[in-house]
mmCIF file of C-alpha atoms in Angstrom:
data_model
loop_
_atom_site.group_PDB
_atom_site.id
_atom_site.type_symbol
_atom_site.label_atom_id
_atom_site.label_comp_id
_atom_site.label_asym_id
_atom_site.label_seq_id
_atom_site.Cartn_x
_atom_site.Cartn_y
_atom_site.Cartn_z
ATOM 1 C CA MET A 386 140.467 130.497 62.398
ATOM 2 C CA THR A 387 138.084 127.647 61.575
ATOM 3 C CA SER A 388 136.982 125.629 64.598
ATOM 4 C CA PRO A 389 137.521 121.792 64.619
ATOM 5 C CA THR A 390 133.733 121.214 64.461
ATOM 6 C CA LEU A 391 133.308 123.331 61.349
ATOM 7 C CA ALA A 392 136.279 121.605 59.729
ATOM 8 C CA ARG A 393 134.761 118.166 60.335
ATOM 9 C CA LYS A 394 131.407 119.288 58.909
ATOM 10 C CA ALA A 395 133.079 120.659 55.811
ATOM 11 C CA LYS A 396 135.047 117.435 55.352
ATOM 12 C CA LEU A 397 131.882 115.321 55.749
ATOM 13 C CA LYS A 398 130.074 117.498 53.217
ATOM 14 C CA ASN A 399 132.880 116.995 50.707
ATOM 15 C CA HIS A 400 132.670 113.194 51.202
ATOM 16 C CA LEU A 401 128.911 113.245 50.563
ATOM 17 C CA VAL A 402 129.296 115.301 47.399
ATOM 18 C CA SER A 403 132.005 112.917 46.150
ATOM 19 C CA ALA A 404 129.875 109.806 46.943
ATOM 20 C CA LYS A 405 126.872 111.205 45.067
ATOM 21 C CA ALA A 406 129.032 111.899 42.029
ATOM 22 C CA LYS A 407 130.379 108.313 42.021
ATOM 23 C CA LEU A 408 126.855 106.895 42.484
ATOM 24 C CA ARG A 409 125.628 108.828 39.419
ATOM 25 C CA GLN A 410 128.453 107.353 37.394
ATOM 26 C CA HIS A 411 127.692 103.717 38.356
ATOM 27 C CA VAL A 412 123.890 103.664 38.629
ATOM 28 C CA THR A 413 122.884 103.856 34.975
ATOM 29 C CA LEU A 414 119.514 102.898 33.469
ATOM 30 C CA ARG A 415 121.082 99.854 31.785
ATOM 31 C CA ARG A 416 122.417 98.523 35.082
ATOM 32 C CA ILE A 417 119.099 99.086 36.814
ATOM 33 C CA VAL A 418 117.350 97.045 34.077
ATOM 34 C CA LEU A 419 119.908 94.230 34.355
ATOM 35 C CA VAL A 420 119.548 94.027 38.133
ATOM 36 C CA ALA A 421 115.748 93.980 37.847
ATOM 37 C CA ALA A 422 115.868 91.228 35.213
ATOM 38 C CA ALA A 423 118.202 89.102 37.326
ATOM 39 C CA SER A 424 115.940 89.519 40.352
ATOM 40 C CA ALA A 425 112.883 88.515 38.320
ATOM 41 C CA ALA A 426 114.639 85.438 36.945
ATOM 42 C CA ALA A 427 115.681 84.341 40.418
ATOM 43 C CA PHE A 428 112.112 84.805 41.676
ATOM 44 C CA ILE A 429 110.658 82.732 38.807
ATOM 45 C CA LEU A 430 113.196 79.948 39.395
ATOM 46 C CA LEU A 431 112.403 79.859 43.109
ATOM 47 C CA LEU A 432 108.654 79.831 42.389
ATOM 48 C CA THR A 433 109.088 76.940 39.918
ATOM 49 C CA VAL A 434 111.090 74.891 42.390
ATOM 50 C CA ARG A 435 108.510 75.465 45.154
ATOM 51 C CA THR A 436 105.672 74.523 42.781
ATOM 52 C CA LEU A 437 107.392 71.308 41.695
ATOM 53 C CA SER A 438 108.055 70.322 45.301
ATOM 54 C CA ALA A 439 104.473 70.956 46.342
ATOM 55 C CA SER A 440 102.825 69.304 43.335
ATOM 56 C CA HIS A 441 104.812 66.081 43.681
ATOM 57 C CA ALA A 442 103.563 65.530 47.200
ATOM 58 C CA ARG A 443 100.075 64.602 45.972
ATOM 59 C CA SER A 444 98.766 61.116 46.437
ATOM 60 C CA PRO A 445 99.160 58.860 43.359
ATOM 61 C CA GLY A 446 95.757 57.280 43.915
ATOM 62 C CA ALA A 447 93.978 60.593 43.666
ATOM 63 C CA ALA A 448 95.350 61.306 40.185
ATOM 64 C CA SER A 449 95.284 57.885 38.557
ATOM 65 C CA SER A 450 93.204 54.775 39.098
ATOM 66 C CA THR A 451 95.693 52.549 37.322
ATOM 67 C CA THR A 452 98.662 50.507 38.484
ATOM 68 C CA SER A 453 100.504 52.089 41.414
ATOM 69 C CA PRO A 454 104.071 53.406 40.943
ATOM 70 C CA PRO A 455 106.974 51.357 42.282
ATOM 71 C CA GLU A 456 107.228 50.976 46.066
ATOM 72 C CA ALA A 457 110.284 53.206 46.416
ATOM 73 C CA VAL A 458 108.560 56.076 44.616
ATOM 74 C CA ARG A 459 105.416 55.613 46.700
ATOM 75 C CA ARG A 460 107.396 55.769 49.955
ATOM 76 C CA ASN A 461 109.113 58.935 48.799
ATOM 77 C CA THR A 462 105.752 60.565 48.025
ATOM 78 C CA GLN A 463 104.368 59.568 51.438
ATOM 79 C CA GLN A 464 107.415 61.055 53.195
ATOM 80 C CA GLN A 465 106.893 64.349 51.401
ATOM 81 C CA GLN A 466 103.227 64.381 52.436
ATOM 82 C CA GLN A 467 104.147 63.771 56.061
ATOM 83 C CA GLN A 468 106.677 66.593 55.984
ATOM 84 C CA GLN A 469 104.091 69.020 54.659
ATOM 85 C CA GLN A 470 101.470 67.906 57.189
ATOM 86 C CA GLN A 471 103.974 68.463 59.993
ATOM 87 C CA GLY A 472 104.827 71.914 58.691
ATOM 88 C CA GLY A 473 108.247 70.820 57.470
ATOM 89 C CA CYS A 474 109.972 71.942 54.314
ATOM 90 C CA ALA A 475 109.869 69.261 51.607
ATOM 91 C CA LYS A 476 113.051 68.974 49.569
ATOM 92 C CA LEU A 477 113.094 69.129 45.811
ATOM 93 C CA PRO A 478 112.784 65.473 44.656
ATOM 94 C CA GLY A 479 116.161 63.955 43.777
ATOM 95 C CA PRO A 480 115.328 62.946 40.168
ATOM 96 C CA VAL A 481 113.840 66.374 39.493
ATOM 97 C CA ALA A 482 116.917 68.117 40.899
ATOM 98 C CA GLU A 483 119.244 65.946 38.828
ATOM 99 C CA ALA A 484 117.197 66.599 35.696
ATOM 100 C CA LEU A 485 117.502 70.343 36.294
ATOM 101 C CA VAL A 486 121.262 70.042 36.705
ATOM 102 C CA HIS A 487 121.464 67.804 33.622
ATOM 103 C CA TYR A 488 119.737 70.296 31.339
ATOM 104 C CA ALA A 489 121.560 73.259 32.859
ATOM 105 C CA THR A 490 124.949 71.715 32.094
ATOM 106 C CA ALA A 491 124.386 69.451 29.065
ATOM 107 C CA ASN A 492 125.284 70.685 25.613
ATOM 108 C CA ALA A 493 122.345 68.945 23.960
ATOM 109 C CA THR A 494 119.467 70.040 21.733
ATOM 110 C CA LEU A 495 116.066 68.523 22.415
ATOM 111 C CA PRO A 496 114.430 66.847 19.414
ATOM 112 C CA GLN A 497 111.135 68.628 20.129
ATOM 113 C CA THR A 498 110.453 72.347 19.955
ATOM 114 C CA ALA A 499 109.309 74.366 22.958
ATOM 115 C CA ALA A 500 105.728 74.359 21.660
ATOM 116 C CA GLU A 501 105.785 70.574 21.192
ATOM 117 C CA VAL A 502 107.272 69.981 24.648
ATOM 118 C CA GLY A 503 104.539 72.234 26.017
ATOM 119 C CA VAL A 504 101.843 69.804 24.821
ATOM 120 C CA THR A 505 103.366 66.953 26.860
ATOM 121 C CA ALA A 506 104.071 69.228 29.825
ATOM 122 C CA ARG A 507 100.429 70.334 30.017
ATOM 123 C CA LEU A 508 99.218 66.767 29.613
ATOM 124 C CA LEU A 509 101.438 65.485 32.430
ATOM 125 C CA ALA A 510 100.539 68.452 34.631
ATOM 126 C CA ARG A 511 96.944 67.239 34.307
ATOM 127 C CA ARG A 512 97.526 63.485 34.683
ATOM 128 C CA ALA A 513 100.743 63.008 36.676
ATOM 129 C CA PRO A 514 101.626 61.038 38.665
ATOM 130 C CA CYS A 515 100.628 58.430 36.115
ATOM 131 C CA ASN A 516 101.948 55.541 34.038
ATOM 132 C CA LEU A 517 103.954 56.965 31.128
ATOM 133 C CA LEU A 518 105.523 54.806 28.415
ATOM 134 C CA VAL A 519 107.970 56.224 25.865
ATOM 135 C CA PHE A 520 107.927 53.915 22.856
ATOM 136 C CA GLY A 521 110.956 54.731 20.745
ATOM 137 C CA GLY A 522 113.874 54.719 23.096
ATOM 138 C CA LEU A 523 116.150 56.852 25.187
ATOM 139 C CA GLY A 524 117.117 60.316 23.992
ATOM 140 C CA PRO A 525 118.164 63.800 25.141
ATOM 141 C CA ASP A 526 114.659 64.447 26.505
ATOM 142 C CA SER A 527 114.292 61.239 28.570
ATOM 143 C CA ALA A 528 115.167 62.908 31.884
ATOM 144 C CA LEU A 529 112.613 65.634 31.149
ATOM 145 C CA TRP A 530 109.703 63.214 30.731
ATOM 146 C CA ALA A 531 110.665 61.331 33.914
ATOM 147 C CA ALA A 532 110.916 64.589 35.877
ATOM 148 C CA LEU A 533 107.553 65.881 34.624
ATOM 149 C CA ASN A 534 105.981 62.584 35.742
ATOM 150 C CA HIS A 535 107.690 62.500 39.141
ATOM 151 C CA GLY A 536 105.827 60.230 41.532
ATOM 152 C CA GLY A 537 104.505 58.087 38.677
ATOM 153 C CA ARG A 538 106.042 55.354 36.566
ATOM 154 C CA THR A 539 107.980 56.315 33.450
ATOM 155 C CA ALA A 540 109.401 53.545 31.252
ATOM 156 C CA PHE A 541 111.393 53.626 28.034
ATOM 157 C CA PHE A 542 111.430 50.921 25.356
ATOM 158 C CA GLU A 543 114.888 51.007 23.774
ATOM 159 C CA GLU A 544 116.405 48.737 21.141
ATOM 160 C CA ASP A 545 120.093 49.349 21.957
ATOM 161 C CA ALA A 546 121.254 47.462 25.074
ATOM 162 C CA ALA A 547 124.556 49.366 25.087
ATOM 163 C CA LEU A 548 122.721 52.695 25.184
ATOM 164 C CA ILE A 549 120.581 51.511 28.113
ATOM 165 C CA ALA A 550 123.734 50.662 30.076
ATOM 166 C CA GLU A 551 125.455 53.915 29.083
ATOM 167 C CA VAL A 552 122.560 56.163 30.125
ATOM 168 C CA GLY A 553 122.125 54.270 33.395
ATOM 169 C CA ALA A 554 125.803 54.666 34.248
ATOM 170 C CA ARG A 555 125.931 58.328 33.245
ATOM 171 C CA HIS A 556 122.793 59.357 35.178
ATOM 172 C CA PRO A 557 122.295 56.874 38.030
ATOM 173 C CA GLY A 558 120.364 59.403 40.099
ATOM 174 C CA LEU A 559 117.652 59.717 37.469
ATOM 175 C CA GLY A 560 116.611 56.093 37.942
ATOM 176 C CA LEU A 561 115.320 55.757 34.374
ATOM 177 C CA GLU A 562 113.409 52.508 33.809
ATOM 178 C CA SER A 563 114.437 51.053 30.451
ATOM 179 C CA HIS A 564 113.502 47.830 28.671
ATOM 180 C CA GLN A 565 115.128 46.403 25.566
ATOM 181 C CA VAL A 566 112.803 45.660 22.642
ATOM 182 C CA ALA A 567 113.265 44.283 19.133
ATOM 183 C CA TYR A 568 111.506 45.679 16.087
ATOM 184 C CA GLN A 569 110.560 43.255 13.345
ATOM 185 C CA THR A 570 109.395 45.675 10.635
ATOM 186 C CA THR A 571 111.412 47.970 8.361
ATOM 187 C CA LEU A 572 110.800 50.966 6.155
ATOM 188 C CA ALA A 573 110.587 48.704 3.092
ATOM 189 C CA ASP A 574 107.490 47.076 4.655
ATOM 190 C CA ALA A 575 105.651 50.367 5.249
ATOM 191 C CA ASP A 576 103.235 50.308 2.309
ATOM 192 C CA GLU A 577 102.299 46.656 2.878
ATOM 193 C CA LEU A 578 101.799 47.205 6.605
ATOM 194 C CA LEU A 579 99.652 50.283 6.087
ATOM 195 C CA GLY A 580 97.382 48.180 3.879
ATOM 196 C CA LEU A 581 96.642 45.969 6.895
ATOM 197 C CA ARG A 582 94.348 48.683 8.247
ATOM 198 C CA GLY A 583 91.488 46.822 6.567
ATOM 199 C CA SER A 584 92.500 43.358 7.809
ATOM 200 C CA PRO A 585 90.301 41.809 10.541
ATOM 201 C CA ASP A 586 93.424 40.026 11.817
ATOM 202 C CA CYS A 587 94.856 43.425 12.784
ATOM 203 C CA THR A 588 91.748 45.374 13.787
ATOM 204 C CA ALA A 589 89.680 42.885 15.796
ATOM 205 C CA SER A 590 88.372 44.300 19.067
ATOM 206 C CA PRO A 591 90.075 43.110 22.263
ATOM 207 C CA PRO A 592 88.166 40.504 24.293
ATOM 208 C CA LYS A 593 85.765 42.310 26.593
ATOM 209 C CA ASP A 594 86.152 39.966 29.563
ATOM 210 C CA HIS A 595 89.880 39.167 29.287
ATOM 211 C CA PRO A 596 92.854 41.271 30.384
ATOM 212 C CA PHE A 597 95.381 42.550 27.877
ATOM 213 C CA SER A 598 98.008 39.833 27.379
ATOM 214 C CA PRO A 599 100.808 38.771 25.009
ATOM 215 C CA ASP A 600 98.700 35.796 23.886
ATOM 216 C CA HIS A 601 96.739 38.157 21.645
ATOM 217 C CA PHE A 602 99.880 39.067 19.652
ATOM 218 C CA GLU A 603 102.479 36.310 19.978
ATOM 219 C CA GLY A 604 100.544 34.017 17.639
ATOM 220 C CA SER A 605 98.750 36.717 15.661
ATOM 221 C CA PRO A 606 98.818 36.474 11.847
ATOM 222 C CA CYS A 607 98.969 40.293 11.734
ATOM 223 C CA LYS A 608 102.452 41.357 10.564
ATOM 224 C CA LEU A 609 102.168 44.585 12.573
ATOM 225 C CA ALA A 610 101.993 42.700 15.877
ATOM 226 C CA MET A 611 105.236 43.084 17.822
ATOM 227 C CA ARG A 612 106.349 39.889 19.512
ATOM 228 C CA GLY A 613 108.581 39.513 22.537
ATOM 229 C CA LEU A 614 107.661 42.816 24.152
ATOM 230 C CA PRO A 615 108.590 43.219 27.850
ATOM 231 C CA ALA A 616 106.034 41.972 30.363
ATOM 232 C CA ALA A 617 105.663 45.556 31.610
ATOM 233 C CA PHE A 618 103.841 46.456 28.399
ATOM 234 C CA TYR A 619 100.983 44.105 29.273
ATOM 235 C CA GLU A 620 101.065 44.232 33.084
ATOM 236 C CA THR A 621 100.668 48.009 33.313
ATOM 237 C CA GLU A 622 97.810 50.141 32.088
ATOM 238 C CA TRP A 623 99.621 53.064 30.527
ATOM 239 C CA ASP A 624 97.810 56.372 30.946
ATOM 240 C CA VAL A 625 100.068 58.212 28.486
ATOM 241 C CA ILE A 626 102.129 56.650 25.674
ATOM 242 C CA MET A 627 104.606 58.626 23.605
ATOM 243 C CA VAL A 628 105.876 57.302 20.286
ATOM 244 C CA ASP A 629 109.025 59.196 19.352
ATOM 245 C CA ALA A 630 111.842 57.693 17.289
ATOM 246 C CA PRO A 631 115.279 59.138 18.092
ATOM 247 C CA THR A 632 116.763 61.204 15.278
ATOM 248 C CA GLY A 633 119.625 58.749 14.777
ATOM 249 C CA TRP A 634 117.250 56.007 13.623
ATOM 250 C CA VAL A 635 116.808 57.391 10.128
ATOM 251 C CA PRO A 636 116.158 55.854 7.641
ATOM 252 C CA GLU A 637 114.913 52.610 9.222
ATOM 253 C CA ALA A 638 113.170 54.287 12.161
ATOM 254 C CA PRO A 639 109.863 55.039 10.419
ATOM 255 C CA GLY A 640 109.337 51.396 9.481
ATOM 256 C CA ARG A 641 109.974 50.269 13.029
ATOM 257 C CA ILE A 642 107.850 53.030 14.529
ATOM 258 C CA GLY A 643 104.894 51.885 12.415
ATOM 259 C CA GLY A 644 104.692 48.718 14.526
ATOM 260 C CA ALA A 645 104.998 50.751 17.726
ATOM 261 C CA ILE A 646 102.109 53.003 16.668
ATOM 262 C CA TYR A 647 99.957 49.949 15.972
ATOM 263 C CA MET A 648 100.749 48.299 19.325
ATOM 264 C CA THR A 649 100.116 51.566 21.157
ATOM 265 C CA GLY A 650 96.653 51.840 19.642
ATOM 266 C CA MET A 651 95.819 48.245 20.527
ATOM 267 C CA ALA A 652 96.951 48.726 24.142
ATOM 268 C CA ALA A 653 94.748 51.826 24.418
ATOM 269 C CA ARG A 654 91.695 49.972 23.080
ATOM 270 C CA ALA A 655 92.313 47.111 25.546
ATOM 271 C CA ARG A 656 92.296 49.421 28.592
ATOM 272 C CA ARG A 657 90.098 48.243 31.466
ATOM 273 C CA PRO A 658 86.544 49.581 31.232
ATOM 274 C CA GLY A 659 85.814 52.540 33.456
ATOM 275 C CA ASN A 660 89.419 53.778 33.647
ATOM 276 C CA GLY A 661 89.116 56.608 31.167
ATOM 277 C CA GLU A 662 91.067 57.232 27.988
ATOM 278 C CA THR A 663 94.647 56.524 27.016
ATOM 279 C CA GLU A 664 96.365 59.602 25.626
ATOM 280 C CA VAL A 665 98.884 58.942 22.874
ATOM 281 C CA LEU A 666 101.540 61.358 21.617
ATOM 282 C CA VAL A 667 103.215 60.802 18.253
ATOM 283 C CA HIS A 668 106.187 62.916 17.218
ATOM 284 C CA ASP A 669 107.662 63.464 13.741
ATOM 285 C CA VAL A 670 104.289 63.415 11.993
ATOM 286 C CA ASP A 671 105.907 65.449 9.217
ATOM 287 C CA ARG A 672 107.356 62.121 8.060
ATOM 288 C CA THR A 673 105.203 59.932 5.821
ATOM 289 C CA VAL A 674 105.067 56.823 8.022
ATOM 290 C CA GLU A 675 104.280 58.618 11.292
ATOM 291 C CA ASP A 676 101.630 60.689 9.525
ATOM 292 C CA SER A 677 99.866 57.836 7.740
ATOM 293 C CA PHE A 678 100.178 55.196 10.483
ATOM 294 C CA SER A 679 98.949 57.519 13.246
ATOM 295 C CA ARG A 680 95.902 58.517 11.206
ATOM 296 C CA ALA A 681 95.167 54.915 10.202
ATOM 297 C CA PHE A 682 95.747 53.038 13.466
ATOM 298 C CA LEU A 683 95.189 55.741 16.114
ATOM 299 C CA CYS A 684 92.386 57.236 14.019
ATOM 300 C CA ALA A 685 91.835 60.816 12.881
ATOM 301 C CA GLY A 686 88.577 60.738 14.844
ATOM 302 C CA TYR A 687 90.505 60.405 18.109
ATOM 303 C CA LEU A 688 92.892 63.271 17.271
ATOM 304 C CA GLU A 689 92.629 65.961 19.950
ATOM 305 C CA GLU A 690 95.532 68.295 19.249
ATOM 306 C CA GLU A 691 98.311 68.893 16.722
ATOM 307 C CA VAL A 692 101.186 71.280 17.396
ATOM 308 C CA GLY A 693 104.134 71.429 15.037
ATOM 309 C CA ARG A 694 105.255 67.833 14.418
ATOM 310 C CA LEU A 695 103.391 66.427 17.443
ATOM 311 C CA ARG A 696 99.907 64.904 17.587
ATOM 312 C CA ARG A 697 97.908 64.019 20.684
ATOM 313 C CA PHE A 698 95.199 61.366 20.486
ATOM 314 C CA ALA A 699 92.691 60.369 23.194
ATOM 315 C CA ILE A 700 91.594 56.750 22.677
ATOM 316 C CA PRO A 701 88.780 55.209 24.746
ATOM 317 C CA SER A 702 88.632 51.614 25.889
ATOM 318 C CA HIS A 703 86.964 49.365 23.318
ATOM 319 C CA ARG A 704 86.043 46.977 26.102
ATOM 320 C CA GLU A 705 83.416 49.429 27.346
ATOM 321 C CA LYS A 706 80.787 48.030 24.999
ATOM 322 C CA GLU A 707 80.486 45.433 22.275
ATOM 323 C CA GLY A 708 80.710 46.320 18.615
ATOM 324 C CA MET A 709 82.796 49.504 18.815
ATOM 325 C CA PRO A 710 84.335 50.218 15.391
ATOM 326 C CA PHE A 711 88.118 50.354 15.124
ATOM 327 C CA CYS A 712 87.851 54.069 14.290
ATOM 328 C CA PRO A 713 84.917 56.349 15.096
#
């Protein structure tokens, strides 16, 4: 007769054999690969979040010598620095977190490709926190640019007042700074305006000893000069300016964007001496107006990079020395 001890051992052995058989059925190579991929994705996401939190705690003054970001942003950056110095755990910045949630849940397609976005991302990784101006309006990628420049100042020049109000109400946590602008040129004017590249009224060097001001354009005979721009355009030295017309602007967008490209180039040339270059990004250069106006008024000689439909120019201050030609 089998003893109780031997019976228990035999029962335990049967359980082990059964468990191994079930484990072989469930642990397949495909499932192992899926689990490994999910673990890797979670690790990359965590690493990205930690990197964003750490990088945004840098001092604005160390990265840019231009106008300081708004007071609220500066206080937030200082609080993050104090937390890190005290060994605390800095939270993911609110606007960055909301941007992540926005793109994770929004059913929207960005107007730029991954390669084109990468150009701006690398540029802002090098220069942020900085002063970033998006000349062309609000779009699906607005939250992305603001998040990549966290700790700096990001402003959008938008023509549609209703859209400004709508975006502000829909994403209050993003705190997007928007200004309404009016464009005076149209696509029908494009050929005439492009011909102004040789006009001294449009290409005169900015005064060396005077700050950039609306006086230079409000009474200018140059038809490319945009009048009535927000004061922020003149009061801030923009480190990076993006010119990107929203897709919905076709067909009039190119004509309007021609004036924006011209004004962007003039602002870059009027930068204070000793403050480095202004980097300008122009999207949709596959279109005739963006292609020709960017080459004419931002200058092929200042072109640093072209990826897909995006060009990056680096324009020096023309107040550095007398007699600098409009294009090199």
